[in-house]
Each structure stands twice: as structure tokens, then as C-alpha cells.
Short mmCIF file of C-alpha atoms and ligand atoms in Angstrom, two decimals:
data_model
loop_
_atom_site.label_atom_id
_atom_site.label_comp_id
_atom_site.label_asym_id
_atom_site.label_seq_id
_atom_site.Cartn_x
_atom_site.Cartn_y
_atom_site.Cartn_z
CA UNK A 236 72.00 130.87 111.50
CA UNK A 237 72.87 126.99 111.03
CA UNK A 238 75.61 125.65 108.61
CA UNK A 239 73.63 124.28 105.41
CA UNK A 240 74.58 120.97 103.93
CA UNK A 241 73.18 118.84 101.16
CA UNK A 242 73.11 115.67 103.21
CA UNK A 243 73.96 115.38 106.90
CA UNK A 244 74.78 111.86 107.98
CA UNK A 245 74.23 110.40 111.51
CA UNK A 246 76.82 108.06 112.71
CA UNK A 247 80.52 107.69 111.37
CA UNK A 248 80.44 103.57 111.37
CA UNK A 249 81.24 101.66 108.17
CA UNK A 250 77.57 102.46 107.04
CA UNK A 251 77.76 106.11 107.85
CA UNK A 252 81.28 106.45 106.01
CA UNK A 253 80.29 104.66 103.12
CA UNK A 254 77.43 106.58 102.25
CA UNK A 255 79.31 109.70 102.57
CA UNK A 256 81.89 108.34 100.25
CA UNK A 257 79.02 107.64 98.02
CA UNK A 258 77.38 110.98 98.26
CA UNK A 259 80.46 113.46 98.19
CA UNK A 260 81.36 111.15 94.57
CA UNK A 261 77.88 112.23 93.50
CA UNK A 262 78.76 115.84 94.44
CA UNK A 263 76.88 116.59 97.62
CA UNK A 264 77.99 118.63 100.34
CA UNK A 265 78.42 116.23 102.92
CA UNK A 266 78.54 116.62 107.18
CA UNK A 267 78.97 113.76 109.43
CA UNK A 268 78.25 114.11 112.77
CA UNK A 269 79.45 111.01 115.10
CA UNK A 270 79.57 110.99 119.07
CA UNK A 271 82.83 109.22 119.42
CA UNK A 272 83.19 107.11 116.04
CA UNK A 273 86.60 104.88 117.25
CA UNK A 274 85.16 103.98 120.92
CA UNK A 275 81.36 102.74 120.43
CA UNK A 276 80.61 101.40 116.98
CA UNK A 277 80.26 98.54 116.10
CA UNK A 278 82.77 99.01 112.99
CA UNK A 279 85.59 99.18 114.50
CA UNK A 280 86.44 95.99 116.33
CA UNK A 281 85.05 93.60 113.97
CA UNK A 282 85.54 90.34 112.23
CA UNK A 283 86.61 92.41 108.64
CA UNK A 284 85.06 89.56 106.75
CA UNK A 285 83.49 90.41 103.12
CA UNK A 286 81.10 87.63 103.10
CA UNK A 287 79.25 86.19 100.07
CA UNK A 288 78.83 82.62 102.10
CA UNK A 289 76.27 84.38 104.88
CA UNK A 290 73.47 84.29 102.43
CA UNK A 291 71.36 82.72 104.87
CA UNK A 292 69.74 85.49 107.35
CA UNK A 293 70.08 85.15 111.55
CA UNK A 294 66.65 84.59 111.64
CA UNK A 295 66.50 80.89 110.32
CA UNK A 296 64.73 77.69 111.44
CA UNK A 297 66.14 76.48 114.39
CA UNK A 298 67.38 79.69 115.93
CA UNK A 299 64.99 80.05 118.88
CA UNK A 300 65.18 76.83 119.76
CA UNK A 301 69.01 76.89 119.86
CA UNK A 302 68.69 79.90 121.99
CA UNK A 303 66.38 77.62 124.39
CA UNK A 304 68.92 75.13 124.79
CA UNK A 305 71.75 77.62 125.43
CA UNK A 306 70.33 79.56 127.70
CA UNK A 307 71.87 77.95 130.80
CA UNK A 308 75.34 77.30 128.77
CA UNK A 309 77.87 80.31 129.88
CA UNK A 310 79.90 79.66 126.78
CA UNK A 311 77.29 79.55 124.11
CA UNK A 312 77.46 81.55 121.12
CA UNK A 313 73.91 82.73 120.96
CA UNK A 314 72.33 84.29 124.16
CA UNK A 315 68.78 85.84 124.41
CA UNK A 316 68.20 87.45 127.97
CA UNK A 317 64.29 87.04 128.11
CA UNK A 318 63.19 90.35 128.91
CA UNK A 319 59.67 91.95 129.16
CA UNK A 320 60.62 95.40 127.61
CA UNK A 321 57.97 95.82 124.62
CA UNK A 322 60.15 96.97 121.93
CA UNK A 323 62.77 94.00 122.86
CA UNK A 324 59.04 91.42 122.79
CA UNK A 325 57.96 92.71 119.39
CA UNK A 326 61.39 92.36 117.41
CA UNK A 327 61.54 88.98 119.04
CA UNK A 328 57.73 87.95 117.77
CA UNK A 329 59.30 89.51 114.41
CA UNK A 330 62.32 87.67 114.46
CA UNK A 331 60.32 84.09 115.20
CA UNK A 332 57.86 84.84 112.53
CA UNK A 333 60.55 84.96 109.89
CA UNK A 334 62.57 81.56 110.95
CA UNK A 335 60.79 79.81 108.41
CA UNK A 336 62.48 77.55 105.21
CA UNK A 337 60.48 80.27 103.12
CA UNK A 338 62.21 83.23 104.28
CA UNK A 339 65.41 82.12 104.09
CA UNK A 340 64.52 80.77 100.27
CA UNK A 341 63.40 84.01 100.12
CA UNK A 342 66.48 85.96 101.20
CA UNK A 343 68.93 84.25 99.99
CA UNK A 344 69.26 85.49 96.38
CA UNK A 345 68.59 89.28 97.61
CA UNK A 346 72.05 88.85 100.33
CA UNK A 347 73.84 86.99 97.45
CA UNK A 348 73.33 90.11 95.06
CA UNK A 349 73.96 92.42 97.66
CA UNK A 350 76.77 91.15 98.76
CA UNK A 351 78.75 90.22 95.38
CA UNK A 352 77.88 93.82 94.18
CA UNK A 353 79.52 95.21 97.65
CA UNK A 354 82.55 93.02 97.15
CA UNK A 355 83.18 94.43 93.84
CA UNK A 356 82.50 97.99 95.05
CA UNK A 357 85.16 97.76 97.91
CA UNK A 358 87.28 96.81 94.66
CA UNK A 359 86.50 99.88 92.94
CA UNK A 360 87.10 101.82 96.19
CA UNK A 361 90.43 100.42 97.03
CA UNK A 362 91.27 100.94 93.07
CA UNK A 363 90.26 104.64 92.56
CA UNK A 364 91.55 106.35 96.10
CA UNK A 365 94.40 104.31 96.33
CA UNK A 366 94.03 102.25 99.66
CA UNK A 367 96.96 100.05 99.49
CA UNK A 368 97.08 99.23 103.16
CA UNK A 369 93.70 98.54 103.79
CA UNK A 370 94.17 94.70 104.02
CA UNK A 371 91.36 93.91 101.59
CA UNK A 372 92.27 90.35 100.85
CA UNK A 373 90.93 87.75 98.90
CA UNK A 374 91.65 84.76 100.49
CA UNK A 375 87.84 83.35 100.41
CA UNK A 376 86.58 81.73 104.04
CA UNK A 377 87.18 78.54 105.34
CA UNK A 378 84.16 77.10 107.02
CA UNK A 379 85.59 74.63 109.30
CA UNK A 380 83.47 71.51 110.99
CA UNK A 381 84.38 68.95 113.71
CA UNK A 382 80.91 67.43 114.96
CA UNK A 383 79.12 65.52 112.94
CA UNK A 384 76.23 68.42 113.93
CA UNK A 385 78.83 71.47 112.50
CA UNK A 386 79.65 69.37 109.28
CA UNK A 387 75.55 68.62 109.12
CA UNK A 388 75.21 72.76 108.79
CA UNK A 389 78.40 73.40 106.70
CA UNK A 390 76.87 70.80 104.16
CA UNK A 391 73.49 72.31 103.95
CA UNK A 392 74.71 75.67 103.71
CA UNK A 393 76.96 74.60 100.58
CA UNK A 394 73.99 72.87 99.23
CA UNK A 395 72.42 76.00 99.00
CA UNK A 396 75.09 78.36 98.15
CA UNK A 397 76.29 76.24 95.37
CA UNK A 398 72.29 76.09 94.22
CA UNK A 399 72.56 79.75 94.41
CA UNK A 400 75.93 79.94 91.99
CA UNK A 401 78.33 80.71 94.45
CA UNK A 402 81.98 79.24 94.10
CA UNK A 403 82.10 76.43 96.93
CA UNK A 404 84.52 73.43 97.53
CA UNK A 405 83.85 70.39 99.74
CA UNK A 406 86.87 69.75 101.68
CA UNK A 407 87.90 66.72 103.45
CA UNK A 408 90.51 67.18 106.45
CA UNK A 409 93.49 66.13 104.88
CA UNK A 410 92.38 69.04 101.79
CA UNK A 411 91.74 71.70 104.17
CA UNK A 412 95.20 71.43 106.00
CA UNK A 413 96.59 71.35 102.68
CA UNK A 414 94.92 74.56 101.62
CA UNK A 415 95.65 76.10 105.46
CA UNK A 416 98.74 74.10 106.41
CA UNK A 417 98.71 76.86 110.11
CA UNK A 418 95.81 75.28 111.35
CA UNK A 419 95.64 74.25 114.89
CA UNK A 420 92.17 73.40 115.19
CA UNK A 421 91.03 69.92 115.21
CA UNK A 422 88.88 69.43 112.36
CA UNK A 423 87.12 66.87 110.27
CA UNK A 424 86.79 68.87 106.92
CA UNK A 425 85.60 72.25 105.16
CA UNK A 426 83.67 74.25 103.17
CA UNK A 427 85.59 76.86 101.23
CA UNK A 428 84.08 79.93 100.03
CA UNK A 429 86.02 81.29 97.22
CA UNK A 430 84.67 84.84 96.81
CA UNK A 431 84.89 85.86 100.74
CA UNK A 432 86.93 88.40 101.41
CA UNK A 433 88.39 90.33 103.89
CA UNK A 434 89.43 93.95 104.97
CA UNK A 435 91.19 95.28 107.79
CA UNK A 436 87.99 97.38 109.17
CA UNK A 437 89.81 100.48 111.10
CA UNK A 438 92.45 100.76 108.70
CA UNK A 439 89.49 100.96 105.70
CA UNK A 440 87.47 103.53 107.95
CA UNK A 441 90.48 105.61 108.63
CA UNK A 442 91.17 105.51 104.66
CA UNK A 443 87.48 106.57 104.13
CA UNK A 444 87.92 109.34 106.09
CA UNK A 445 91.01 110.55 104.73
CA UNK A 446 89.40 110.47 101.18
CA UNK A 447 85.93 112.60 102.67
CA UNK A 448 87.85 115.28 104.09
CA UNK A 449 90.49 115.65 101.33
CA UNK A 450 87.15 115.95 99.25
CA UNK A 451 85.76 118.82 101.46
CA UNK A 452 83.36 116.71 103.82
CA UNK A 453 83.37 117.86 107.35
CA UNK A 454 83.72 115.55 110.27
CA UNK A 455 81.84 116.57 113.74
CA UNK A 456 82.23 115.27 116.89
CA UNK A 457 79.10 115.47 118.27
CA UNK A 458 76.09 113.63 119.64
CA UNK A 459 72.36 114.33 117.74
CA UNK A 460 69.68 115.07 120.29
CA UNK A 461 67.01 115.87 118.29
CA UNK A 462 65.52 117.11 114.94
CA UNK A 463 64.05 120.98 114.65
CA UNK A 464 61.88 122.25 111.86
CA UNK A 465 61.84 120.02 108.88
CA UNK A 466 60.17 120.27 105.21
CA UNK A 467 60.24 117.97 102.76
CA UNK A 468 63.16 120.46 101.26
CA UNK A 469 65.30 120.84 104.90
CA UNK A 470 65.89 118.81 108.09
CA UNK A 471 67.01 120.98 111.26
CA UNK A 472 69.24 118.68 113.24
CA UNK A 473 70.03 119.75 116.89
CA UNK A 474 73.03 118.75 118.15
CA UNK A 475 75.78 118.95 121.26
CA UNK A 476 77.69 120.96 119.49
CA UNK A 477 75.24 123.34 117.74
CA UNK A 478 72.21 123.06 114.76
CA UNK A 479 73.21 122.08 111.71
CA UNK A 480 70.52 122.05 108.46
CA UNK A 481 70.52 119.47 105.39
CA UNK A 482 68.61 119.20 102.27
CA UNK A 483 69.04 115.60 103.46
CA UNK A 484 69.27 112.87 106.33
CA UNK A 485 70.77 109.79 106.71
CA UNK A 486 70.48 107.80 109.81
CA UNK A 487 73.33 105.04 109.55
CA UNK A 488 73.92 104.88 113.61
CA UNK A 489 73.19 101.70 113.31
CA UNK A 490 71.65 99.65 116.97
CA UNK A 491 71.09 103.44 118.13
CA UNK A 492 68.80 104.07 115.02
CA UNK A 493 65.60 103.46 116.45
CA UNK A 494 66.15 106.20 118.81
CA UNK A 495 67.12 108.35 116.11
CA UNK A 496 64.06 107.41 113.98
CA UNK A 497 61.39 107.95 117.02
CA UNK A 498 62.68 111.16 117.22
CA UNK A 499 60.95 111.64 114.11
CA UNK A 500 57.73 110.00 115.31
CA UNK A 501 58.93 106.61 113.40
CA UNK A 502 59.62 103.20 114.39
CA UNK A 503 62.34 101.25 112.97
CA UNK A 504 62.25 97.36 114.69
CA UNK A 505 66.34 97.20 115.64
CA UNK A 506 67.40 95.54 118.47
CA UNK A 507 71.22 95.64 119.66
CA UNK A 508 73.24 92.11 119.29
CA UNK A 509 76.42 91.90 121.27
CA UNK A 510 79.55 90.22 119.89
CA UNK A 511 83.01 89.96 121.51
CA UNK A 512 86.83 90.18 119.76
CA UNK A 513 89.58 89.65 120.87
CA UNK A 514 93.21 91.43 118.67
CA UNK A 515 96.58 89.81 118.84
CA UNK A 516 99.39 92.18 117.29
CA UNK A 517 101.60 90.04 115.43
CA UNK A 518 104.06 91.19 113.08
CA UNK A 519 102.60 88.35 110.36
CA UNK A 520 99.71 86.32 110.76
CA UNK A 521 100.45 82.28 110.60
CA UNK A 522 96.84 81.54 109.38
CA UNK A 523 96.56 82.88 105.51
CA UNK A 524 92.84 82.22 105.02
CA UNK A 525 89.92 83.56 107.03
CA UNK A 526 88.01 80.78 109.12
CA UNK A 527 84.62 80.10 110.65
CA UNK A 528 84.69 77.29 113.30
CA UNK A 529 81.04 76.05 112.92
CA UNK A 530 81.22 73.92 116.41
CA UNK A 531 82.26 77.37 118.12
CA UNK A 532 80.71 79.56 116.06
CA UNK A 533 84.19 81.55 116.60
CA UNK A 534 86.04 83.67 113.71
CA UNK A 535 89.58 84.13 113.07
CA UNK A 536 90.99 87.19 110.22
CA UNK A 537 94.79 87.47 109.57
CA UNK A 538 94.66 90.81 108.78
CA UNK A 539 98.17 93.72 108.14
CA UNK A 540 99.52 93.38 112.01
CA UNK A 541 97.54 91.98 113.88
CA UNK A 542 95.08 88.54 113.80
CA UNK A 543 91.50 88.97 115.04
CA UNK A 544 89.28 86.14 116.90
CA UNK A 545 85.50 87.15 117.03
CA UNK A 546 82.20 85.77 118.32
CA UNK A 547 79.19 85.78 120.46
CA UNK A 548 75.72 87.16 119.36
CA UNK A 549 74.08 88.60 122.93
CA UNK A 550 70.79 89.89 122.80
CA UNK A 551 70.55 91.48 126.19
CA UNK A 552 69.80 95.07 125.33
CA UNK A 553 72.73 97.49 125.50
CA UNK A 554 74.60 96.38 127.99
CA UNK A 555 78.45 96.85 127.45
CA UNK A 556 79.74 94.18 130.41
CA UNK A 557 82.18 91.90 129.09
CA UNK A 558 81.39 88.04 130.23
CA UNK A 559 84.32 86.25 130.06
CA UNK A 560 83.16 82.96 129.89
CA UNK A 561 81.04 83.55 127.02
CA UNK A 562 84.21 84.88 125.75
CA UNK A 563 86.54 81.90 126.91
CA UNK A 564 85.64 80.16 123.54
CA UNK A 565 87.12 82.81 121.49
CA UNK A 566 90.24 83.26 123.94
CA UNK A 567 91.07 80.05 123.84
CA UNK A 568 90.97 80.13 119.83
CA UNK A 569 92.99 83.17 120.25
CA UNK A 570 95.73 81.57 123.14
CA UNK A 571 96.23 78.25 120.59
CA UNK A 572 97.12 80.39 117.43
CA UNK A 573 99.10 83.12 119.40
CA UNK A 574 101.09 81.13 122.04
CA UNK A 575 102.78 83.33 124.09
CA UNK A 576 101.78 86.90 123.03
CA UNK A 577 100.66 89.28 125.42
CA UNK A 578 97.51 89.15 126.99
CA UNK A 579 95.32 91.05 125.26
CA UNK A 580 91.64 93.07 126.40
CA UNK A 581 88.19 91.63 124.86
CA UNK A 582 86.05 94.01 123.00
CA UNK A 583 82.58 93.89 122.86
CA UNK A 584 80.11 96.27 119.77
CA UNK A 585 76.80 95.96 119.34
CA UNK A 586 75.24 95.11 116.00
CA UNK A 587 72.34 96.60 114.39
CA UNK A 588 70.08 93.40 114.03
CA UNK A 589 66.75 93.60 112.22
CA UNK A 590 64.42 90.97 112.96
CA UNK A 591 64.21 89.63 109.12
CA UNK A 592 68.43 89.97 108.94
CA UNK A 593 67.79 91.93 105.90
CA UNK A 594 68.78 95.60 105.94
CA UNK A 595 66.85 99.23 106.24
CA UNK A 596 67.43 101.21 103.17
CA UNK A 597 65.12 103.77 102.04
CA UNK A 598 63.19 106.96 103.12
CA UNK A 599 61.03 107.23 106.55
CA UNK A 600 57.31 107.20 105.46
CA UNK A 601 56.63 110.46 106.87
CA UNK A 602 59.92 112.21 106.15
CA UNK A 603 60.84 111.52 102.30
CA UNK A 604 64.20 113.51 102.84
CA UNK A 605 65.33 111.52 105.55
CA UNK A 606 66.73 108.16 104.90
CA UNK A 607 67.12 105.12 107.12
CA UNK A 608 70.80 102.88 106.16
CA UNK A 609 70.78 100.38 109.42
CA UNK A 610 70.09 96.82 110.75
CA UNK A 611 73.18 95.16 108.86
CA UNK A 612 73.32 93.01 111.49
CA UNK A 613 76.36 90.41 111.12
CA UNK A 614 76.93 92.03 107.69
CA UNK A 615 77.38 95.55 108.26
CA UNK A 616 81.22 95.52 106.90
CA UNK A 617 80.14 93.26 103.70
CA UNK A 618 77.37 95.45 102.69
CA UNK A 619 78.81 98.69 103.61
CA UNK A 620 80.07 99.85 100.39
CA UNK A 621 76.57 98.86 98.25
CA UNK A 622 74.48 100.36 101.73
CA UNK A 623 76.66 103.66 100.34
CA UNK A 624 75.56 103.19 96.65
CA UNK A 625 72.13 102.18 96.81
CA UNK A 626 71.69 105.33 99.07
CA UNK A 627 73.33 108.20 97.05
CA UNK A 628 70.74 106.67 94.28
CA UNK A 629 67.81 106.93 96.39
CA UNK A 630 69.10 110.75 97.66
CA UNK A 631 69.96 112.00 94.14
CA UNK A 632 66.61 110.29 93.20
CA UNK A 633 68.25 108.14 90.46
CA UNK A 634 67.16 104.56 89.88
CA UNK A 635 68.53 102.24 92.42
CA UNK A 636 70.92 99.58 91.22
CA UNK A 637 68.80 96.96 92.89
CA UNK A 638 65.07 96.81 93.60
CA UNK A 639 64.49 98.13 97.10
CA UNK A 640 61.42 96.36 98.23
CA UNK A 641 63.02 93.91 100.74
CA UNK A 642 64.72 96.98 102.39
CA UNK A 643 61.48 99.36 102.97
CA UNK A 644 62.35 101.33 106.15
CA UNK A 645 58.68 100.54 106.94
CA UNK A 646 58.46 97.41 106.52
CA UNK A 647 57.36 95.70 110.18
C1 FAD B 39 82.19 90.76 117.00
C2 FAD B 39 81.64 91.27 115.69
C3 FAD B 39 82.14 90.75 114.50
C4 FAD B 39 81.61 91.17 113.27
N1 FAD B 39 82.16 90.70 112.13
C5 FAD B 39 81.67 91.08 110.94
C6 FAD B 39 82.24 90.59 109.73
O1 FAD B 39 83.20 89.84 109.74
N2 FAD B 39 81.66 90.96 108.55
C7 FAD B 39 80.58 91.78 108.50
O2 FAD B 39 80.08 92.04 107.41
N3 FAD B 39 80.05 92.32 109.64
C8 FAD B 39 80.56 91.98 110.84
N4 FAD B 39 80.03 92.48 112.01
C9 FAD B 39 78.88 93.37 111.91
C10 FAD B 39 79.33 94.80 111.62
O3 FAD B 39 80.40 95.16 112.45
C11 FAD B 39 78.14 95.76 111.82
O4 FAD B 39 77.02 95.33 111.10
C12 FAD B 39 78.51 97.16 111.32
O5 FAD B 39 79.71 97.58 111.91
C13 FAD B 39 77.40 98.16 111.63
O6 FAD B 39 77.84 99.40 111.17
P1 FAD B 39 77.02 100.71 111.41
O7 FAD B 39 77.76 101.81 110.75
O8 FAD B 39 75.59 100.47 111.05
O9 FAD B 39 77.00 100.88 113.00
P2 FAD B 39 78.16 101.34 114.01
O10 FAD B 39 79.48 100.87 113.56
O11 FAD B 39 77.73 100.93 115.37
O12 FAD B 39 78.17 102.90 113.88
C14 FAD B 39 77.11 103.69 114.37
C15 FAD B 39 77.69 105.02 114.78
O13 FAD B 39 76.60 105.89 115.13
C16 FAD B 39 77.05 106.73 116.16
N5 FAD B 39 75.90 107.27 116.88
C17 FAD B 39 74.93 106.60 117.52
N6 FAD B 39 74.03 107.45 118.04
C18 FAD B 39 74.45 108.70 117.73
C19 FAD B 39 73.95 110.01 117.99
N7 FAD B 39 72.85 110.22 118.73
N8 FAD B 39 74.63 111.06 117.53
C20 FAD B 39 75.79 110.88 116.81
N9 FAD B 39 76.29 109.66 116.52
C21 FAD B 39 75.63 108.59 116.98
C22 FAD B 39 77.93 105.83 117.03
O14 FAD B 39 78.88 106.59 117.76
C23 FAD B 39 78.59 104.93 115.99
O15 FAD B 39 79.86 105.42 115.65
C24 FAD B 39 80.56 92.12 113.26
C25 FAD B 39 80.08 92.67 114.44
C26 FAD B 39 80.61 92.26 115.66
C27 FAD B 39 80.10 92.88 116.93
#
């Protein structure tokens, strides 16, 4: 006989978590089931930014051509290995077919709502179990430009932030060293975002946990190879460490959820997009405010102990090396703000990335009590908490707080 929950969840990132948090609040019976949660995911070594600002999708004009011109540049930001695997082909035709003005008119008010109603909701989190020292901070982002190209990008993006009510400042150099005196970078000006945020990402997974168990949610440690007899009452889900059954499934393993999903006989278009960081313990941070720099495309997060530097968007499959002069951007970021600390070890995660840069929420076509919460993308820790929400809705069959259209799991 297998254990019976109400909802088993598939992968213990920042998407998984939060919709068990979500789901053992609405009273289920919750079992995640994780192969190795604080090693592979992409949760855990991340930039911790609560982003508002990134209400423009990856998939924008200009991207592929970018990608063109970098693809001979070691250091660039942005790398797509050409490859002819067919799954890798389609999500690229799919990704090109969206870099249009349209789409990204089109997105940007469905990311601006999503993400202002996760910010709040990582309030109400923080408020109701008591995470004091989870780092959420609410600093807002600096957007910082040198090149006349960076300040070009910064300007349009404010343009269309501020059309989309979002509480932006211009910034000239002289006003953005006097709003982040620690700077080091050169810089010709700003664009600060007000309502970015930021979390220490561990620390808030840790917390999350804490809260599940106390609750009564079990934790496994175990990889899902496949799914057994299912109705549209009970999944069977087989895994390493035995077969577990669920009223309900949720597949938040984010770039490994196509695997999950074909398991089922469906296909979810996510491809796996690299990015590096690199962690400097310091007892406090010098920089107070989060910062983009839009020539590098490099981050940098005070967070409680420790400052993180992050970059890099690789699509080259699931590959794991570590390329250390696409890296050498961020580690030189990382060597000017942290002079003489000790040398620390680059981490690479993958990131769910959906060809449209707008998430998978909702049931599989063919299985309505399994569930789909993936392809985050560069936003997995800003949307994590309303991914959570919007999914206990959908599994309690309430109506959803927002309309779920743009997130059909079958949409491509
Ligand atoms: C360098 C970098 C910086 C980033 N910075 C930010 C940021 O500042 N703000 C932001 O919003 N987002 C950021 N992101 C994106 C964000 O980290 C991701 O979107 C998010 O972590 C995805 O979460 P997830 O839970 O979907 O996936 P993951 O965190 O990858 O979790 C998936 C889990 O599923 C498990 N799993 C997979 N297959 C199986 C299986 N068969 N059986 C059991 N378990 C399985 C894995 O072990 C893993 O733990 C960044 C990403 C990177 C790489």
C-alpha cells in the first residue's frame, strides 16, 4: 500500500516550497519529494531580487541578434550554443516568434501584476510565520548605465515602466552616488526602481521549510521516476524511495519539468538557461541598495552575511561546467567591492526559461489533477510566492486571483 496525500509536489525549489506553503494554509495534506533540494536548484544560489522593474520578458526585440553578435565574445552575458537537438530548435523558433514590440506590450502589464501581488505576498509571509532573518529588504534596484548603449536601454525601460505606473526615478551620476555613496563602479547615471526588493533566497527556503514541517508536511528525499495508475481522482507517483499516491500533482521542478511532464505523455516547451554567482561572506555589506549593471548585465545583492554578484544567461542545454571567462565579468564586480576577501567558488543553476518568459501555471490537458508551476525563468524568486497562491486556487478549484490565460500549461 502507498502513503496517500492530498497534493504531492515535485521539486523543493522556491516554486515547489511556495506552493506547499500555499496548499498546507488551505489545509491539504502536503508531500514534497525533492532529489537533493540545496545542491541542484536553481533557488538556491540566486540573485534574491523581488523584481517589479523586469516587466519586460527575455524574449524581446533584439535578443537573437545580440546573441549573434556575442557568440564569439567569451565574456558575454547571453550565450546560445547552436545546437540541432529538436526540442532545443523548437523553443528557439518559439522564443524568436515572440521577440516582437507586441509581445512585450503584451506582457508587460500581466509581469507587473504578478509581480506587485508576489511582493506583497512575501510581506504577508514574512508577517504571519515570523521570518525575521530572512533578509527581505526593501531597498528598490538600482539600474546602473555607463555606455551611452546601457543608458539607451535603462531609458526605454523607464519609459515603459513609468507608462505602466511603476515608481521610477531618473538619476544622474552625481544622484545615484548620493543615493549609493559604496559604489565603485564607474557610472554615468541610474534608473531607480522603488518597489524592488530583495530576500536572502536560502535563508527564505530554509524558513519555508521550517513552517511546512511544523505544519505536518513531509519532506522526501527522493528522485520521481515515473507516474503509475492515475484517475482524474489519484496520481500514483513512483519514486527512488518508494510509491507515493495524491489526490493531486504539482510539477514545480522547474528546467527538469519537461521530463516530468512527458512522462505523462505531455509537452511543456522549457529549455534550461545557465547563470553563474559568485558569494562573498562579509560580516556587513558596503553596498545598501541592490544593483543591475546594464553594460555587464552583472547583479550585485547585499544580503544578512554575505554580498552576492550574479550573471550570465547560457543556453547550452544542461551542462553544469563552469566557464570562467564568461564568469570573469562577475568576478571582477565581485574582487572591486570585496578587496581582499577570500577567494571564493562560482556557482552555476539552471533556470526554467519558457520561450514567451511568461510562466506555466495550470493543469496538463490530459491530466486535470496534475498541475504544471514552471518556466519562471529570471523570475522564479519574484513570482514564487503568487506561483504558490494562484496554484492552491486552481487545486482547491477556487477562482484564481488573476486570470490564467497567459499561463495555460498548453499553450505552445
Ligand atoms: C544566477 C541566477 C540569478 C537569478 N536571480 C534571480 C533574481 O534575482 N530574482 C528572481 O526572481 N529570479 C532569479 N533567478 C531565477 C530563479 O532562481 C529561478 O527562476 C527559480 O529559482 C526557479 O525555481 P524552481 O523552483 O522552478 O526551480 P529549481 O530551483 O531549479 O527547483 C527545482 C527542483 O526540482 C528538483 N527536481 C528536478 N527533477 C526532479 C525529480 N525527477 N525528482 C525530484 N525532484 C526533482 C530539483 O532537485 C530542484 O530542487 C536567478 C537564477 C540564476 C541562475
Amino acid at each position: 500500500m502507498s502513503e496517500k496525500y492530498d497534493v504531492l509536489v515535485v521539486g523543493g525549489g522556491v516554486i515547489g516550497m511556495s506552493c506547499a506553503y500555499y496548499l498546507q494554509k488551505a489545509g491539504s495534506r502536503v508531500l514534497i519529494v525533492d532529489r537533493g533540494r540545496f545542491s541542484e536548484a536553481a533557488s538556491t544560489g540566486n540573485a534574491g531580487m523581488i523584481v517589479p522593474s523586469h516587466i519586460v520578458p527575455l524574449s524581446a526585440p533584439g535578443v537573437i541578434s545580440k546573441g549573434i553578435k556575442w557568440l564569439m565574445n567569451p565574456e558575454s552575458p547571453l550565450y546560445i550554443k547552436p545546437s540541432a537537438n529538436p526540442k532545443f530548435m523548437r523553443w528557439l523558433w518559439l522564443f524568436q516568434k515572440h521577440c516582437t514590440a507586441d509581445h512585450v506590450a503584451y506582457s508587460v502589464p500581466i509581469l507587473r501584476d504578478l509581480s506587485l501581488m508576489s511582493l506583497s505576498l512575501y510581506e504577508n509571509i514574512c508577517a504571519e510565520s515570523g521570518f525575521e532573518d530572512v533578509g527581505l529588504a526593501h531597498d528598490g534596484l538600482l539600474m546602473l548605465h555607463r555606455s551611452d548603449y546601457a543608458r539607451q536601454d535603462n531609458l526605454e525601460l523607464a519609459d515603459l515602466a513609468e507608462a505602466a505606473g511603476l515608481d521610477i526615478e531618473r538619476l544622474n551620476r552625481d544622484e545615484t552616488l548620493a543615493l549609493e555613496p559604496a559604489l565603485k563602479t564607474d557610472i554615468t547615471g541610474s534608473v531607480y526602481f522603488r518597489q524592488d526588493a530583495s530576500i536572502h533566497p536560502e535563508r527564505f527556503l530554509r524558513a519555508l521549510e521550517k513552517v511546512l514541517l511544523d505544519g505536518g508536511a513531509k519532506i522526501v528525499d527522493g528522485a520521481v521516476k515515473g507516474f503509475g495508475t492515475s484517475s482524474p481522482q489519484s496520481v500514483e507517483v513512483n519514486t527512488t524511495v518508494g510509491k507515493f499516491t495524491a489526490n493531486h500533482v504539482v510539477l514545480a521542478s522547474g528546467a527538469w519539468t519537461p521530463e516530468m511532464a512527458s512522462k505523462l505523455g505531455q509537452s511543456i516547451s522549457v529549455q534550461p538557461a545557465k547563470g553563474y554567482s559568485i558569494t562573498v561572506p562579509v560580516s556587513k555589506p558596503s553596498l545598501r541598495i541592490p544593483c543591475i549593471l546594464a553594460d555587464e548585465k552583472v547583479t550585485i545583492t547585499p544580503m544578512p552575511g554575505c554580498i552576492r554578484f550574479g550573471g550570465t544567461l547560457a543556453l547550452q542545454g544542461f551542462d553544469a561546467s563552469i566557464d570562467e571567462r564568461r564568469a570573469s565579468p562577475i568576478r571582477r564586480q565581485a574582487e572591486a567591492y570585496t578587496q581582499g576577501a577570500e577567494k571564493v567558488s562560482t556557482w552555476a543553476g539552471f533556470r526554467p526559461a519558457s520561450p514567451d518568459g511568461l510562466p506555466f501555471i495550470g493543469a496538463l490537458e490530459n491530466h486535470p489533477n496534475v498541475f504544471v508551476a514552471t518556466g519562471h525563468g529570471m523570475m522564479g524568486v519574484t513570482l514564487g510566492p503568487v506561483t504558490g497562491k494562484l496554484i492552491a486556487e486552481l487545486v482547491s478549484g477556487q477562482k484564481p486571483s488573476q486570470n490564467m490565460a497567459p499561463f495555460d500549461a498548453d499553450r505552445h
